[in-house]
């Protein structure tokens, strides 16, 4: 575990200055104190001894890597810790399995450990605790998930609607019209939000919606090989993906079909995790600010401990334009690739209304 | 102006305790300190003297009464002040006209006065400063309005979608199917959100959408007389309104047509301002927590000063059930009242897709 000296060495300051920063001493600037605290979090330093008068929060994480620096969870966890420590509040990080949830009642667990509130990452709608969240009275914030009606539970995420609208606008400005969307897993809250965002963006750009070009896969790159041949057969010149992993799979499938990114097919990802910029070509993608998702998760949670019923909270996305998108080069549809089955992949409730509308704009 | 003694009298504590509360003294509980600050705000007490090391925020307000305790703006302004003062931050409240906006450049005004950020109430999309907000770099939060793409500007409001879904669910549970929606002004951001929410709620409850039952009016009670006769002629048994004022107008129009609320027609408002509970019958309405809208406006703004790009933030609504809703008593449509013109009032882009869909569920 890191020591105070490690923090001092990293920042090039004295051990006593670090100590002032960690213990709320007065003769140190706010900026330097924040730097000391942030570095303490980054190096994994944990203050020992008395708890003090402040609150403890817990971050529950499931189905999500957060150990490695390039993982999705890591910067979120760090951001949450940094914001909490800057407020002199404590944080526990607990990886929870389905069995753990069955063994511990949510409210009891929080009460027994004296937590003021919880931030929950990586849960799916099927997780045992999701049912409890409908009625809990402990302030809780969910990343990328939403619980109706309970004023004690809020949600946070990146604004997929704005992000996907930016992606579609970027492609339209380069002459693309046949834009496919390969989403993440069906039944995931964010997948449904992103599918609806894609349909809305296509609709608002007066582009026809073809259900064979709007399909759910899984949040892994292997999903691409099932759907990209259909997209290509239908003449798609651009493919937006539910995350960066899927985009990496799309690269491979496009190549296997004898085409090139971005000359024949433009590709856009979602997340902008570190590998995105290292792909060949570097991936144009919708950037989620993961440290901000961590920090704002803490801030929203803290507001909720003041009995303010924040419900849905969204952060701004950014479109990071790299080399995987280019001006459209139209291709003829190749009927032999056409796979009628893919229509079964889309959620009818989501696109039905939009689909019917496109008859007016086609 | 109120004095320290007024605050002491109101709370039944000594002047010196009030002074400790106002000046951050240590031997006073957090709870009592908060009470002192809240009471100071309520009584209009303003601390004189040095500013201290903390930030100043500004609340701009237009087109909205906030002087009287029963106004829409008053509790929001108080909530904002209370949250800011509890953080030892200062607040200025400035009522701005269109001329004021033309005379002062937004960014310059904030910079010259040293404001850390602004909360804006009551602006419409046509206000001169709305254009500036697309590019400003001053942290800004808008109530019930949204600026695309600029990470320095966030929005806050009550979740209309959840509120209107609660209203429709409540009516459906009482056997209503012909549910009309008389919205506020066309072109207002919240009106469009609420219209879409109504269409979605009807759709998700498998109820047909009739464009003659989904119309824009204005946010005043006079709007009702133009539309309620059509609703009645089409056999509507329930009317949801864009705010409480409209609902009051609906009461009158229903009565003028020889019908009763709630025996013949159930009515639901939006806002739950103080007069709602005093109508005859007391109004069932979607409650917005105005003090929370003020407090969370401050909290979100403060998060944005930490360079966190919060975009859309929504508070939970509550459905307050009073006596203006009852079990549906179906009536035959009265064709003589039918007014074909009302179809022109709806925004086609909003309901088109939903409308077409209802052919499947009708």
Short mmCIF file of C-alpha atoms in Angstrom, two decimals, chain A residues 34 146-156 159 161-162 166 196 200 203 291-292 295-296 299-300 302-303 306-316 348-349 352-354 356-357 359-360, chain B residues 34 146-156 159 161-162 166 196 200 203 291-292 295-296 299-300 302-303 306-316 348-349 352-354 356-357 359-360:
data_model
loop_
_atom_site.label_atom_id
_atom_site.label_comp_id
_atom_site.label_asym_id
_atom_site.label_seq_id
_atom_site.Cartn_x
_atom_site.Cartn_y
_atom_site.Cartn_z
CA UNK A 34 -7.13 18.66 -3.88
CA UNK A 146 -33.35 3.57 -13.87
CA UNK A 147 -35.86 2.72 -11.16
CA UNK A 148 -39.33 4.24 -11.62
CA UNK A 149 -41.23 6.04 -8.87
CA UNK A 150 -38.83 5.69 -5.91
CA UNK A 151 -37.62 9.19 -4.91
CA UNK A 152 -34.66 7.71 -3.01
CA UNK A 153 -33.07 6.25 -6.13
CA UNK A 154 -31.58 8.39 -8.89
CA UNK A 155 -29.74 7.52 -12.06
CA UNK A 156 -26.76 8.90 -13.90
CA UNK A 159 -26.66 11.46 -22.72
CA UNK A 161 -29.46 10.78 -27.34
CA UNK A 162 -27.12 13.74 -27.79
CA UNK A 166 -23.78 13.92 -32.98
CA UNK A 196 -34.32 4.85 -29.48
CA UNK A 200 -34.83 9.49 -33.38
CA UNK A 203 -35.92 10.40 -38.13
CA UNK A 291 -13.98 10.23 -14.21
CA UNK A 292 -16.92 12.66 -14.48
CA UNK A 295 -17.50 12.32 -9.59
CA UNK A 296 -21.02 13.29 -10.55
CA UNK A 299 -22.27 14.64 -6.18
CA UNK A 300 -25.76 13.49 -7.17
CA UNK A 302 -24.75 13.68 -1.88
CA UNK A 303 -27.59 15.92 -3.07
CA UNK A 306 -30.21 16.23 1.44
CA UNK A 307 -33.66 14.77 0.60
CA UNK A 308 -33.67 16.15 -2.94
CA UNK A 309 -35.33 13.60 -5.22
CA UNK A 310 -33.06 13.80 -8.27
CA UNK A 311 -34.25 11.22 -10.74
CA UNK A 312 -32.49 11.19 -14.11
CA UNK A 313 -29.15 12.95 -14.57
CA UNK A 314 -27.15 12.97 -17.78
CA UNK A 315 -23.65 14.08 -18.65
CA UNK A 316 -22.62 15.60 -21.96
CA UNK A 348 -40.69 -3.87 -32.06
CA UNK A 349 -42.04 -1.48 -29.43
CA UNK A 352 -42.52 0.50 -34.81
CA UNK A 353 -43.74 4.04 -34.71
CA UNK A 354 -40.61 5.44 -36.32
CA UNK A 356 -44.15 3.62 -40.08
CA UNK A 357 -43.27 7.28 -40.23
CA UNK A 359 -42.88 5.90 -45.35
CA UNK A 360 -43.56 9.64 -45.43
CA UNK B 34 -29.12 25.27 8.90
CA UNK B 146 -32.32 23.00 -22.71
CA UNK B 147 -29.32 24.15 -24.71
CA UNK B 148 -27.78 21.49 -26.98
CA UNK B 149 -24.05 20.77 -27.16
CA UNK B 150 -22.65 23.38 -24.73
CA UNK B 151 -21.05 21.53 -21.76
CA UNK B 152 -21.18 24.70 -19.63
CA UNK B 153 -24.96 24.85 -19.63
CA UNK B 154 -27.13 22.31 -17.85
CA UNK B 155 -30.85 22.05 -17.34
CA UNK B 156 -33.12 21.10 -14.50
CA UNK B 159 -39.70 14.69 -14.86
CA UNK B 161 -42.72 11.94 -18.45
CA UNK B 162 -42.98 10.20 -15.09
CA UNK B 166 -48.65 8.64 -13.19
CA UNK B 196 -44.63 13.85 -25.93
CA UNK B 200 -46.07 8.04 -24.79
CA UNK B 203 -49.31 4.56 -26.20
CA UNK B 291 -38.08 24.39 -3.11
CA UNK B 292 -36.26 21.30 -4.43
CA UNK B 295 -32.01 23.80 -4.13
CA UNK B 296 -31.07 21.32 -6.80
CA UNK B 299 -26.40 21.99 -6.33
CA UNK B 300 -26.23 21.18 -10.05
CA UNK B 302 -22.11 24.02 -8.07
CA UNK B 303 -21.19 20.65 -9.59
CA UNK B 306 -16.21 21.74 -10.77
CA UNK B 307 -16.05 21.26 -14.56
CA UNK B 308 -18.53 18.39 -14.58
CA UNK B 309 -20.68 18.68 -17.68
CA UNK B 310 -24.09 17.81 -16.27
CA UNK B 311 -26.62 18.21 -19.05
CA UNK B 312 -30.19 17.15 -18.22
CA UNK B 313 -31.29 16.71 -14.62
CA UNK B 314 -34.79 15.80 -13.55
CA UNK B 315 -36.57 15.72 -10.20
CA UNK B 316 -39.24 13.23 -9.23
CA UNK B 348 -47.28 17.10 -36.18
CA UNK B 349 -43.65 16.05 -35.65
CA UNK B 352 -47.29 11.60 -36.04
CA UNK B 353 -45.47 8.42 -35.28
CA UNK B 354 -47.56 7.63 -32.25
CA UNK B 356 -50.03 5.93 -36.85
CA UNK B 357 -49.21 3.28 -34.31
CA UNK B 359 -54.19 1.98 -35.66
CA UNK B 360 -52.70 -1.28 -34.40
#
